[in-house]
Structure formats: C-alpha cells, structure tokens
Amino acid sequence: MPWSPDQYLRFQEQRFAPFADLLPLVKVRPGLRAIDLGCGTGELTRQLADALPEGDVLGIDSSAEMLERAQAQARPGLQFARGDLRELTGTWDLIFSHAVIQWVPDHETLIPDLLDCLNPGGQLVIQLPSNHTHLNHLIMLATAQEEPFRSALGGWTRQIPVLTIDHYAELLYANGGRDLTVFEKAYPHVMPDSDAIAEWSRGTALIPYLERLPEELREPMMQRYREQLRARYPQTPVFYGFRRILFAATRP
C-alpha cells in the first residue's frame, strides 16, 4: 500500500514542527555535502538546503509517491532520488533525517553505520518519534489483536526499534560521536476530535497494518480503531502530546 502525500500532509503543521528544533543543531559551514534520509515531499529538505550556503544536498526516500511530489522542490544544489537509508554509501559532511529512522530496525547497528558514513568533522542530526507508548498506539495494537484482524495479520504486530535517549547518547559516544546533543520533547498538538488522531495514524503508524490486511478489512479496522479512540477521548478538542527524540553528534 503506497504512502499518500496528501494524507501525510493533512497534519503538515504538526508533523513539521520539530524541524524548527532540529535545524539549529546543524553546524553550518559553506560547501557541505549533505544527505536527507527520508526526504518525504521535500519541503523540509528545501529548507535545509536553503540554510546551507554553497551546499550540495541530496534527498532520498523509498516512496515513489513522496518523491514525485518532492521533485518540485529541486534546484541547483538540491536533488532528490529514490534510495534506502540502510544501503547508504559514500561519505558525507552532514547526514540529516527528520522522522524516518523509526521505520528501520536495529538501531544498535544503524547508528554506527551512519556515523561511519561521515567525513571527519561531519555531523549526524536526527529526529524520530518516541510516541509508541501513547494511548493511541496501545489502542492500535489492541485493535490489531481483535478478530478478524488478528487472523488476517497472522498475529503480526510491528516491533518498535526506538531506544531511550540515554541509550542513544551512549551508542553515539561508543561509536565515536562527540559534541553530543540528545533530548526528548513533547510537542503539544490540539486536535479537533479523536477522529483526527485516527487520521493522523492512518497517514503513518497504521500503514504497515493496513497494507497487510486484505482490502475488505482495511476500513473495518479503521472503524474499530475510531470507535475505541472515541470511547477514550469523548471530549473536543483533544490534547495530543507527541513525544520525539532529537540528537546530534559530530565525528572528530
């Protein structure tokens, strides 16, 4: 099931908010060779490129649908291509990623691999959601365990690879990262109602579940998920605190 840029961007303001905290972690200097892992629809990659004087920036994503939208942002010094961050090669002055490595397993291996792709003096700057213990995710897991969804999914549930902030700090340092910044922040989103949280999840966290279900069970699962969210969040509007981890490390 392909990613939908329109569904993802329904909550653009909220999804893009952490970029304002992530970009200042970049040590800007002229002529950086940079890559944005998981560039999505490209708007934030363009902002990154605009902040890097004389930089050469490549945005990669595994979604053809997202990249098609991103091409409108291309300009001299900013290009987009299809790619898998797990197969990253070459060396870079800046490896940047905004809300994508949560989809990649085994961060104990991934983080050292990314650090190895930095030039001396290069920097790794990453943001990822850490909201997987929030009630809406627990409801998602519970829904997936109900029938007929459990049988259709073969009992599958997504394993979240996200580590704690102290674990990321230790991992970065143990693998040569220095001048570390590692923190977690809760972003306060006010949603019109619980259905909006369901639509938020439909654009990201629910995709692996929906794509594994036969088409005739996708909307029934969404409806059951909405019902449970409505029961837990009957008020309007709904406060939705969304936790994210941000970190930066430099390779000496």
PDB file of C-alpha atoms in Angstrom:
ATOM      1  CA  MET A   1       0.000   0.000   0.000  1.00  0.00           C
ATOM      2  CA  PRO A   2       1.734   3.239  -1.135  1.00  0.00           C
ATOM      3  CA  TRP A   3       2.265   6.235   1.094  1.00  0.00           C
ATOM      4  CA  SER A   4      -0.176   9.062   0.440  1.00  0.00           C
ATOM      5  CA  PRO A   5       1.432  12.517   0.404  1.00  0.00           C
ATOM      6  CA  ASP A   6      -1.997  14.126   0.783  1.00  0.00           C
ATOM      7  CA  GLN A   7      -2.858  12.032   3.848  1.00  0.00           C
ATOM      8  CA  TYR A   8       0.551  12.684   5.397  1.00  0.00           C
ATOM      9  CA  LEU A   9       0.332  16.440   4.813  1.00  0.00           C
ATOM     10  CA  ARG A  10      -3.137  16.770   6.341  1.00  0.00           C
ATOM     11  CA  PHE A  11      -1.227  17.490   9.558  1.00  0.00           C
ATOM     12  CA  GLN A  12       1.706  19.316   7.991  1.00  0.00           C
ATOM     13  CA  GLU A  13       1.975  21.987  10.674  1.00  0.00           C
ATOM     14  CA  GLN A  14       2.232  19.416  13.461  1.00  0.00           C
ATOM     15  CA  ARG A  15       4.496  16.999  11.587  1.00  0.00           C
ATOM     16  CA  PHE A  16       6.896  19.745  10.524  1.00  0.00           C
ATOM     17  CA  ALA A  17       7.089  21.450  13.942  1.00  0.00           C
ATOM     18  CA  PRO A  18      10.176  19.528  15.202  1.00  0.00           C
ATOM     19  CA  PHE A  19      12.198  20.752  12.218  1.00  0.00           C
ATOM     20  CA  ALA A  20      12.417  24.146  13.929  1.00  0.00           C
ATOM     21  CA  ASP A  21      14.259  22.448  16.811  1.00  0.00           C
ATOM     22  CA  LEU A  22      16.334  20.120  14.627  1.00  0.00           C
ATOM     23  CA  LEU A  23      17.779  22.577  12.094  1.00  0.00           C
ATOM     24  CA  PRO A  24      19.575  24.714  14.733  1.00  0.00           C
ATOM     25  CA  LEU A  25      21.547  21.599  15.761  1.00  0.00           C
ATOM     26  CA  VAL A  26      23.298  21.660  12.363  1.00  0.00           C
ATOM     27  CA  LYS A  27      26.775  23.224  12.384  1.00  0.00           C
ATOM     28  CA  VAL A  28      26.500  25.329   9.267  1.00  0.00           C
ATOM     29  CA  ARG A  29      29.564  25.997   7.175  1.00  0.00           C
ATOM     30  CA  PRO A  30      29.970  26.665   3.448  1.00  0.00           C
ATOM     31  CA  GLY A  31      30.071  23.834   0.945  1.00  0.00           C
ATOM     32  CA  LEU A  32      28.642  20.985   2.998  1.00  0.00           C
ATOM     33  CA  ARG A  33      27.860  17.748   1.171  1.00  0.00           C
ATOM     34  CA  ALA A  34      24.613  16.698   2.843  1.00  0.00           C
ATOM     35  CA  ILE A  35      22.009  13.975   2.556  1.00  0.00           C
ATOM     36  CA  ASP A  36      18.475  13.997   3.938  1.00  0.00           C
ATOM     37  CA  LEU A  37      17.353  10.456   4.742  1.00  0.00           C
ATOM     38  CA  GLY A  38      13.622  10.056   4.188  1.00  0.00           C
ATOM     39  CA  CYS A  39      13.021  13.391   2.487  1.00  0.00           C
ATOM     40  CA  GLY A  40       9.291  12.773   2.004  1.00  0.00           C
ATOM     41  CA  THR A  41       7.629  15.505  -0.035  1.00  0.00           C
ATOM     42  CA  GLY A  42      10.775  17.631   0.029  1.00  0.00           C
ATOM     43  CA  GLU A  43       9.625  20.860   1.681  1.00  0.00           C
ATOM     44  CA  LEU A  44      11.897  20.428   4.702  1.00  0.00           C
ATOM     45  CA  THR A  45      14.810  19.267   2.555  1.00  0.00           C
ATOM     46  CA  ARG A  46      14.462  22.529   0.627  1.00  0.00           C
ATOM     47  CA  GLN A  47      14.590  24.477   3.897  1.00  0.00           C
ATOM     48  CA  LEU A  48      17.681  22.516   4.917  1.00  0.00           C
ATOM     49  CA  ALA A  49      19.369  23.237   1.588  1.00  0.00           C
ATOM     50  CA  ASP A  50      18.473  26.928   1.811  1.00  0.00           C
ATOM     51  CA  ALA A  51      20.222  27.068   5.207  1.00  0.00           C
ATOM     52  CA  LEU A  52      23.485  25.593   3.864  1.00  0.00           C
ATOM     53  CA  PRO A  53      25.466  28.148   1.852  1.00  0.00           C
ATOM     54  CA  GLU A  54      27.060  26.661  -1.263  1.00  0.00           C
ATOM     55  CA  GLY A  55      25.878  23.238  -0.086  1.00  0.00           C
ATOM     56  CA  ASP A  56      25.182  20.170  -2.184  1.00  0.00           C
ATOM     57  CA  VAL A  57      22.125  18.389  -0.791  1.00  0.00           C
ATOM     58  CA  LEU A  58      20.568  15.074  -1.822  1.00  0.00           C
ATOM     59  CA  GLY A  59      17.175  13.980  -0.507  1.00  0.00           C
ATOM     60  CA  ILE A  60      16.372  10.273  -0.677  1.00  0.00           C
ATOM     61  CA  ASP A  61      13.174   8.379   0.031  1.00  0.00           C
ATOM     62  CA  SER A  62      11.880   4.873  -0.653  1.00  0.00           C
ATOM     63  CA  SER A  63       8.390   6.103  -1.624  1.00  0.00           C
ATOM     64  CA  ALA A  64       7.862   6.878  -5.301  1.00  0.00           C
ATOM     65  CA  GLU A  65       4.726   8.843  -4.400  1.00  0.00           C
ATOM     66  CA  MET A  66       6.585  11.081  -1.970  1.00  0.00           C
ATOM     67  CA  LEU A  67       9.460  11.620  -4.402  1.00  0.00           C
ATOM     68  CA  GLU A  68       7.131  12.590  -7.203  1.00  0.00           C
ATOM     69  CA  ARG A  69       5.903  15.443  -5.010  1.00  0.00           C
ATOM     70  CA  ALA A  70       9.440  16.296  -3.850  1.00  0.00           C
ATOM     71  CA  GLN A  71      10.764  16.902  -7.362  1.00  0.00           C
ATOM     72  CA  ALA A  72       9.001  20.268  -7.392  1.00  0.00           C
ATOM     73  CA  GLN A  73      11.481  21.407  -4.708  1.00  0.00           C
ATOM     74  CA  ALA A  74      14.603  20.528  -6.732  1.00  0.00           C
ATOM     75  CA  ARG A  75      17.035  23.286  -7.728  1.00  0.00           C
ATOM     76  CA  PRO A  76      20.776  23.622  -8.350  1.00  0.00           C
ATOM     77  CA  GLY A  77      22.451  22.232  -5.242  1.00  0.00           C
ATOM     78  CA  LEU A  78      19.357  20.229  -4.267  1.00  0.00           C
ATOM     79  CA  GLN A  79      18.408  16.941  -5.897  1.00  0.00           C
ATOM     80  CA  PHE A  80      16.107  14.033  -4.997  1.00  0.00           C
ATOM     81  CA  ALA A  81      16.463  10.309  -5.694  1.00  0.00           C
ATOM     82  CA  ARG A  82      14.958   7.021  -4.656  1.00  0.00           C
ATOM     83  CA  GLY A  83      17.014   5.214  -2.067  1.00  0.00           C
ATOM     84  CA  ASP A  84      17.083   3.113   1.079  1.00  0.00           C
ATOM     85  CA  LEU A  85      18.917   4.616   4.038  1.00  0.00           C
ATOM     86  CA  ARG A  86      20.003   1.127   5.108  1.00  0.00           C
ATOM     87  CA  GLU A  87      22.115   0.987   1.946  1.00  0.00           C
ATOM     88  CA  LEU A  88      23.771   4.368   2.374  1.00  0.00           C
ATOM     89  CA  THR A  89      27.209   4.586   0.773  1.00  0.00           C
ATOM     90  CA  GLY A  90      29.852   7.241   0.332  1.00  0.00           C
ATOM     91  CA  THR A  91      30.857   9.837   2.883  1.00  0.00           C
ATOM     92  CA  TRP A  92      29.019  12.992   3.851  1.00  0.00           C
ATOM     93  CA  ASP A  93      29.585  16.174   5.793  1.00  0.00           C
ATOM     94  CA  LEU A  94      26.008  16.094   7.102  1.00  0.00           C
ATOM     95  CA  ILE A  95      23.603  13.180   7.458  1.00  0.00           C
ATOM     96  CA  PHE A  96      20.211  14.609   8.356  1.00  0.00           C
ATOM     97  CA  SER A  97      16.938  12.810   8.988  1.00  0.00           C
ATOM     98  CA  HIS A  98      13.537  14.054  10.088  1.00  0.00           C
ATOM     99  CA  ALA A  99      11.083  11.376  11.275  1.00  0.00           C
ATOM    100  CA  VAL A 100      12.176   8.284   9.350  1.00  0.00           C
ATOM    101  CA  ILE A 101      14.607   6.027  11.219  1.00  0.00           C
ATOM    102  CA  GLN A 102      11.766   4.786  13.430  1.00  0.00           C
ATOM    103  CA  TRP A 103      10.847   2.614  10.408  1.00  0.00           C
ATOM    104  CA  VAL A 104      14.275   0.935  10.357  1.00  0.00           C
ATOM    105  CA  PRO A 105      15.019  -1.967  12.726  1.00  0.00           C
ATOM    106  CA  ASP A 106      18.128  -2.491  14.836  1.00  0.00           C
ATOM    107  CA  HIS A 107      19.306   0.971  15.787  1.00  0.00           C
ATOM    108  CA  GLU A 108      22.258  -0.628  17.576  1.00  0.00           C
ATOM    109  CA  THR A 109      23.600  -1.331  14.079  1.00  0.00           C
ATOM    110  CA  LEU A 110      22.066   1.575  12.169  1.00  0.00           C
ATOM    111  CA  ILE A 111      23.573   4.403  14.238  1.00  0.00           C
ATOM    112  CA  PRO A 112      27.187   3.140  13.969  1.00  0.00           C
ATOM    113  CA  ASP A 113      26.679   2.557  10.242  1.00  0.00           C
ATOM    114  CA  LEU A 114      25.520   6.148   9.773  1.00  0.00           C
ATOM    115  CA  LEU A 115      28.426   7.519  11.797  1.00  0.00           C
ATOM    116  CA  ASP A 116      30.794   5.537   9.573  1.00  0.00           C
ATOM    117  CA  CYS A 117      29.431   7.424   6.559  1.00  0.00           C
ATOM    118  CA  LEU A 118      30.544  10.804   7.933  1.00  0.00           C
ATOM    119  CA  ASN A 119      33.651  12.634   6.840  1.00  0.00           C
ATOM    120  CA  PRO A 120      35.964  13.810   9.635  1.00  0.00           C
ATOM    121  CA  GLY A 121      34.218  16.770  11.197  1.00  0.00           C
ATOM    122  CA  GLY A 122      30.908  15.575   9.749  1.00  0.00           C
ATOM    123  CA  GLN A 123      27.677  15.605  11.680  1.00  0.00           C
ATOM    124  CA  LEU A 124      24.721  13.284  12.230  1.00  0.00           C
ATOM    125  CA  VAL A 125      21.473  15.154  13.016  1.00  0.00           C
ATOM    126  CA  ILE A 126      18.287  13.133  13.531  1.00  0.00           C
ATOM    127  CA  GLN A 127      14.733  13.452  14.824  1.00  0.00           C
ATOM    128  CA  LEU A 128      12.425  10.488  15.354  1.00  0.00           C
ATOM    129  CA  PRO A 129       9.070   9.924  17.072  1.00  0.00           C
ATOM    130  CA  SER A 130       9.167   8.276  20.502  1.00  0.00           C
ATOM    131  CA  ASN A 131       5.409   8.243  20.984  1.00  0.00           C
ATOM    132  CA  HIS A 132       4.888   4.475  20.785  1.00  0.00           C
ATOM    133  CA  THR A 133       3.706   4.186  24.402  1.00  0.00           C
ATOM    134  CA  HIS A 134       0.944   6.747  23.896  1.00  0.00           C
ATOM    135  CA  LEU A 135      -2.616   5.505  24.360  1.00  0.00           C
ATOM    136  CA  ASN A 136      -3.430   5.826  20.659  1.00  0.00           C
ATOM    137  CA  HIS A 137      -0.625   3.358  19.826  1.00  0.00           C
ATOM    138  CA  LEU A 138      -1.765   0.956  22.525  1.00  0.00           C
ATOM    139  CA  ILE A 139      -5.296   1.101  21.078  1.00  0.00           C
ATOM    140  CA  MET A 140      -3.819   0.409  17.639  1.00  0.00           C
ATOM    141  CA  LEU A 141      -2.069  -2.709  18.947  1.00  0.00           C
ATOM    142  CA  ALA A 142      -5.215  -3.858  20.750  1.00  0.00           C
ATOM    143  CA  THR A 143      -7.270  -3.405  17.584  1.00  0.00           C
ATOM    144  CA  ALA A 144      -4.794  -5.474  15.582  1.00  0.00           C
ATOM    145  CA  GLN A 145      -5.236  -8.292  18.106  1.00  0.00           C
ATOM    146  CA  GLU A 146      -9.005  -8.412  17.636  1.00  0.00           C
ATOM    147  CA  GLU A 147     -10.665 -10.731  15.150  1.00  0.00           C
ATOM    148  CA  PRO A 148     -10.891 -10.846  12.210  1.00  0.00           C
ATOM    149  CA  PHE A 149      -7.820  -8.595  12.029  1.00  0.00           C
ATOM    150  CA  ARG A 150      -5.559 -10.834  14.125  1.00  0.00           C
ATOM    151  CA  SER A 151      -6.076 -13.835  11.843  1.00  0.00           C
ATOM    152  CA  ALA A 152      -5.702 -11.750   8.686  1.00  0.00           C
ATOM    153  CA  LEU A 153      -2.438 -10.318  10.042  1.00  0.00           C
ATOM    154  CA  GLY A 154      -1.222 -13.747  11.144  1.00  0.00           C
ATOM    155  CA  GLY A 155      -0.774 -12.352  14.645  1.00  0.00           C
ATOM    156  CA  TRP A 156       1.753  -9.805  13.357  1.00  0.00           C
ATOM    157  CA  THR A 157       2.364  -6.558  15.210  1.00  0.00           C
ATOM    158  CA  ARG A 158       5.047  -4.018  14.429  1.00  0.00           C
ATOM    159  CA  GLN A 159       8.095  -4.078  16.688  1.00  0.00           C
ATOM    160  CA  ILE A 160       9.215  -0.543  17.537  1.00  0.00           C
ATOM    161  CA  PRO A 161      13.024  -0.112  17.329  1.00  0.00           C
ATOM    162  CA  VAL A 162      13.158   3.255  19.130  1.00  0.00           C
ATOM    163  CA  LEU A 163      15.643   3.418  22.027  1.00  0.00           C
ATOM    164  CA  THR A 164      15.743   5.696  25.077  1.00  0.00           C
ATOM    165  CA  ILE A 165      17.614   8.990  24.954  1.00  0.00           C
ATOM    166  CA  ASP A 166      20.336   7.763  27.303  1.00  0.00           C
ATOM    167  CA  HIS A 167      20.783   4.685  25.123  1.00  0.00           C
ATOM    168  CA  TYR A 168      21.194   6.855  22.016  1.00  0.00           C
ATOM    169  CA  ALA A 169      23.712   9.034  23.846  1.00  0.00           C
ATOM    170  CA  GLU A 170      25.741   6.011  24.928  1.00  0.00           C
ATOM    171  CA  LEU A 171      25.540   4.465  21.453  1.00  0.00           C
ATOM    172  CA  LEU A 172      26.685   7.652  19.754  1.00  0.00           C
ATOM    173  CA  TYR A 173      29.604   8.113  22.128  1.00  0.00           C
ATOM    174  CA  ALA A 174      30.691   4.466  21.986  1.00  0.00           C
ATOM    175  CA  ASN A 175      30.921   4.697  18.210  1.00  0.00           C
ATOM    176  CA  GLY A 176      32.975   7.854  18.002  1.00  0.00           C
ATOM    177  CA  GLY A 177      30.320  10.554  18.204  1.00  0.00           C
ATOM    178  CA  ARG A 178      31.352  13.677  20.068  1.00  0.00           C
ATOM    179  CA  ASP A 179      29.844  17.067  20.912  1.00  0.00           C
ATOM    180  CA  LEU A 180      26.578  15.278  21.620  1.00  0.00           C
ATOM    181  CA  THR A 181      23.135  16.781  21.945  1.00  0.00           C
ATOM    182  CA  VAL A 182      20.406  14.287  22.843  1.00  0.00           C
ATOM    183  CA  PHE A 183      16.974  15.182  24.177  1.00  0.00           C
ATOM    184  CA  GLU A 184      13.297  14.258  24.112  1.00  0.00           C
ATOM    185  CA  LYS A 185      10.496  16.776  23.732  1.00  0.00           C
ATOM    186  CA  ALA A 186       6.703  16.536  23.916  1.00  0.00           C
ATOM    187  CA  TYR A 187       5.032  18.562  21.172  1.00  0.00           C
ATOM    188  CA  PRO A 188       1.594  19.847  22.247  1.00  0.00           C
ATOM    189  CA  HIS A 189      -0.907  19.251  19.464  1.00  0.00           C
ATOM    190  CA  VAL A 190      -4.561  20.156  19.908  1.00  0.00           C
ATOM    191  CA  MET A 191      -6.716  18.042  17.597  1.00  0.00           C
ATOM    192  CA  PRO A 192     -10.359  18.833  16.775  1.00  0.00           C
ATOM    193  CA  ASP A 193     -11.510  15.401  17.955  1.00  0.00           C
ATOM    194  CA  SER A 194     -10.391  11.781  18.332  1.00  0.00           C
ATOM    195  CA  ASP A 195     -11.152  11.058  14.660  1.00  0.00           C
ATOM    196  CA  ALA A 196      -8.324  13.447  13.796  1.00  0.00           C
ATOM    197  CA  ILE A 197      -5.916  11.257  15.785  1.00  0.00           C
ATOM    198  CA  ALA A 198      -7.156   8.272  13.780  1.00  0.00           C
ATOM    199  CA  GLU A 199      -6.477  10.132  10.540  1.00  0.00           C
ATOM    200  CA  TRP A 200      -3.032  11.150  11.809  1.00  0.00           C
ATOM    201  CA  SER A 201      -2.218   7.490  12.459  1.00  0.00           C
ATOM    202  CA  ARG A 202      -3.679   6.429   9.120  1.00  0.00           C
ATOM    203  CA  GLY A 203      -1.010   8.532   7.411  1.00  0.00           C
ATOM    204  CA  THR A 204       1.901   6.875   9.238  1.00  0.00           C
ATOM    205  CA  ALA A 205       1.772   4.289  12.033  1.00  0.00           C
ATOM    206  CA  LEU A 206      -1.233   2.374  10.703  1.00  0.00           C
ATOM    207  CA  ILE A 207       0.192   1.918   7.201  1.00  0.00           C
ATOM    208  CA  PRO A 208       2.070  -1.346   7.966  1.00  0.00           C
ATOM    209  CA  TYR A 209      -1.129  -2.840   9.394  1.00  0.00           C
ATOM    210  CA  LEU A 210      -3.434  -1.682   6.633  1.00  0.00           C
ATOM    211  CA  GLU A 211      -1.105  -2.815   3.860  1.00  0.00           C
ATOM    212  CA  ARG A 212      -1.021  -6.350   5.325  1.00  0.00           C
ATOM    213  CA  LEU A 213      -4.806  -6.604   5.507  1.00  0.00           C
ATOM    214  CA  PRO A 214      -7.000  -7.610   2.576  1.00  0.00           C
ATOM    215  CA  GLU A 215      -8.714  -4.542   1.179  1.00  0.00           C
ATOM    216  CA  GLU A 216     -12.120  -5.540   2.554  1.00  0.00           C
ATOM    217  CA  LEU A 217     -10.789  -5.415   6.148  1.00  0.00           C
ATOM    218  CA  ARG A 218      -8.970  -2.088   5.968  1.00  0.00           C
ATOM    219  CA  GLU A 219     -11.949   0.171   6.553  1.00  0.00           C
ATOM    220  CA  PRO A 220     -13.437  -2.125   9.235  1.00  0.00           C
ATOM    221  CA  MET A 221     -10.145  -1.916  11.130  1.00  0.00           C
ATOM    222  CA  MET A 222     -10.134   1.866  10.809  1.00  0.00           C
ATOM    223  CA  GLN A 223     -13.730   1.996  12.040  1.00  0.00           C
ATOM    224  CA  ARG A 224     -12.941  -0.167  15.067  1.00  0.00           C
ATOM    225  CA  TYR A 225      -9.890   1.961  15.836  1.00  0.00           C
ATOM    226  CA  ARG A 226     -12.005   5.129  15.632  1.00  0.00           C
ATOM    227  CA  GLU A 227     -14.633   3.626  17.950  1.00  0.00           C
ATOM    228  CA  GLN A 228     -12.048   2.873  20.621  1.00  0.00           C
ATOM    229  CA  LEU A 229     -10.453   6.298  20.327  1.00  0.00           C
ATOM    230  CA  ARG A 230     -13.863   7.970  20.637  1.00  0.00           C
ATOM    231  CA  ALA A 231     -14.550   5.989  23.802  1.00  0.00           C
ATOM    232  CA  ARG A 232     -11.266   7.105  25.387  1.00  0.00           C
ATOM    233  CA  TYR A 233     -11.334  10.689  24.080  1.00  0.00           C
ATOM    234  CA  PRO A 234     -15.000  11.787  24.066  1.00  0.00           C
ATOM    235  CA  GLN A 235     -14.146  15.467  24.596  1.00  0.00           C
ATOM    236  CA  THR A 236     -13.448  18.062  21.915  1.00  0.00           C
ATOM    237  CA  PRO A 237     -10.912  19.313  21.223  1.00  0.00           C
ATOM    238  CA  VAL A 238      -8.399  16.597  22.177  1.00  0.00           C
ATOM    239  CA  PHE A 239      -4.925  17.350  23.529  1.00  0.00           C
ATOM    240  CA  TYR A 240      -2.417  15.108  21.774  1.00  0.00           C
ATOM    241  CA  GLY A 241       1.054  15.280  23.307  1.00  0.00           C
ATOM    242  CA  PHE A 242       3.512  13.770  20.838  1.00  0.00           C
ATOM    243  CA  ARG A 243       6.998  12.821  22.070  1.00  0.00           C
ATOM    244  CA  ARG A 244      10.034  12.980  19.820  1.00  0.00           C
ATOM    245  CA  ILE A 245      13.765  12.364  20.245  1.00  0.00           C
ATOM    246  CA  LEU A 246      16.289  14.731  18.682  1.00  0.00           C
ATOM    247  CA  PHE A 247      20.010  14.145  18.615  1.00  0.00           C
ATOM    248  CA  ALA A 248      23.189  15.405  17.004  1.00  0.00           C
ATOM    249  CA  ALA A 249      26.744  14.075  17.040  1.00  0.00           C
ATOM    250  CA  THR A 250      29.981  15.072  15.333  1.00  0.00           C
ATOM    251  CA  ARG A 251      32.658  12.711  14.030  1.00  0.00           C
ATOM    252  CA  PRO A 252      36.058  14.122  15.091  1.00  0.00           C
TER     253      PRO A 252
END
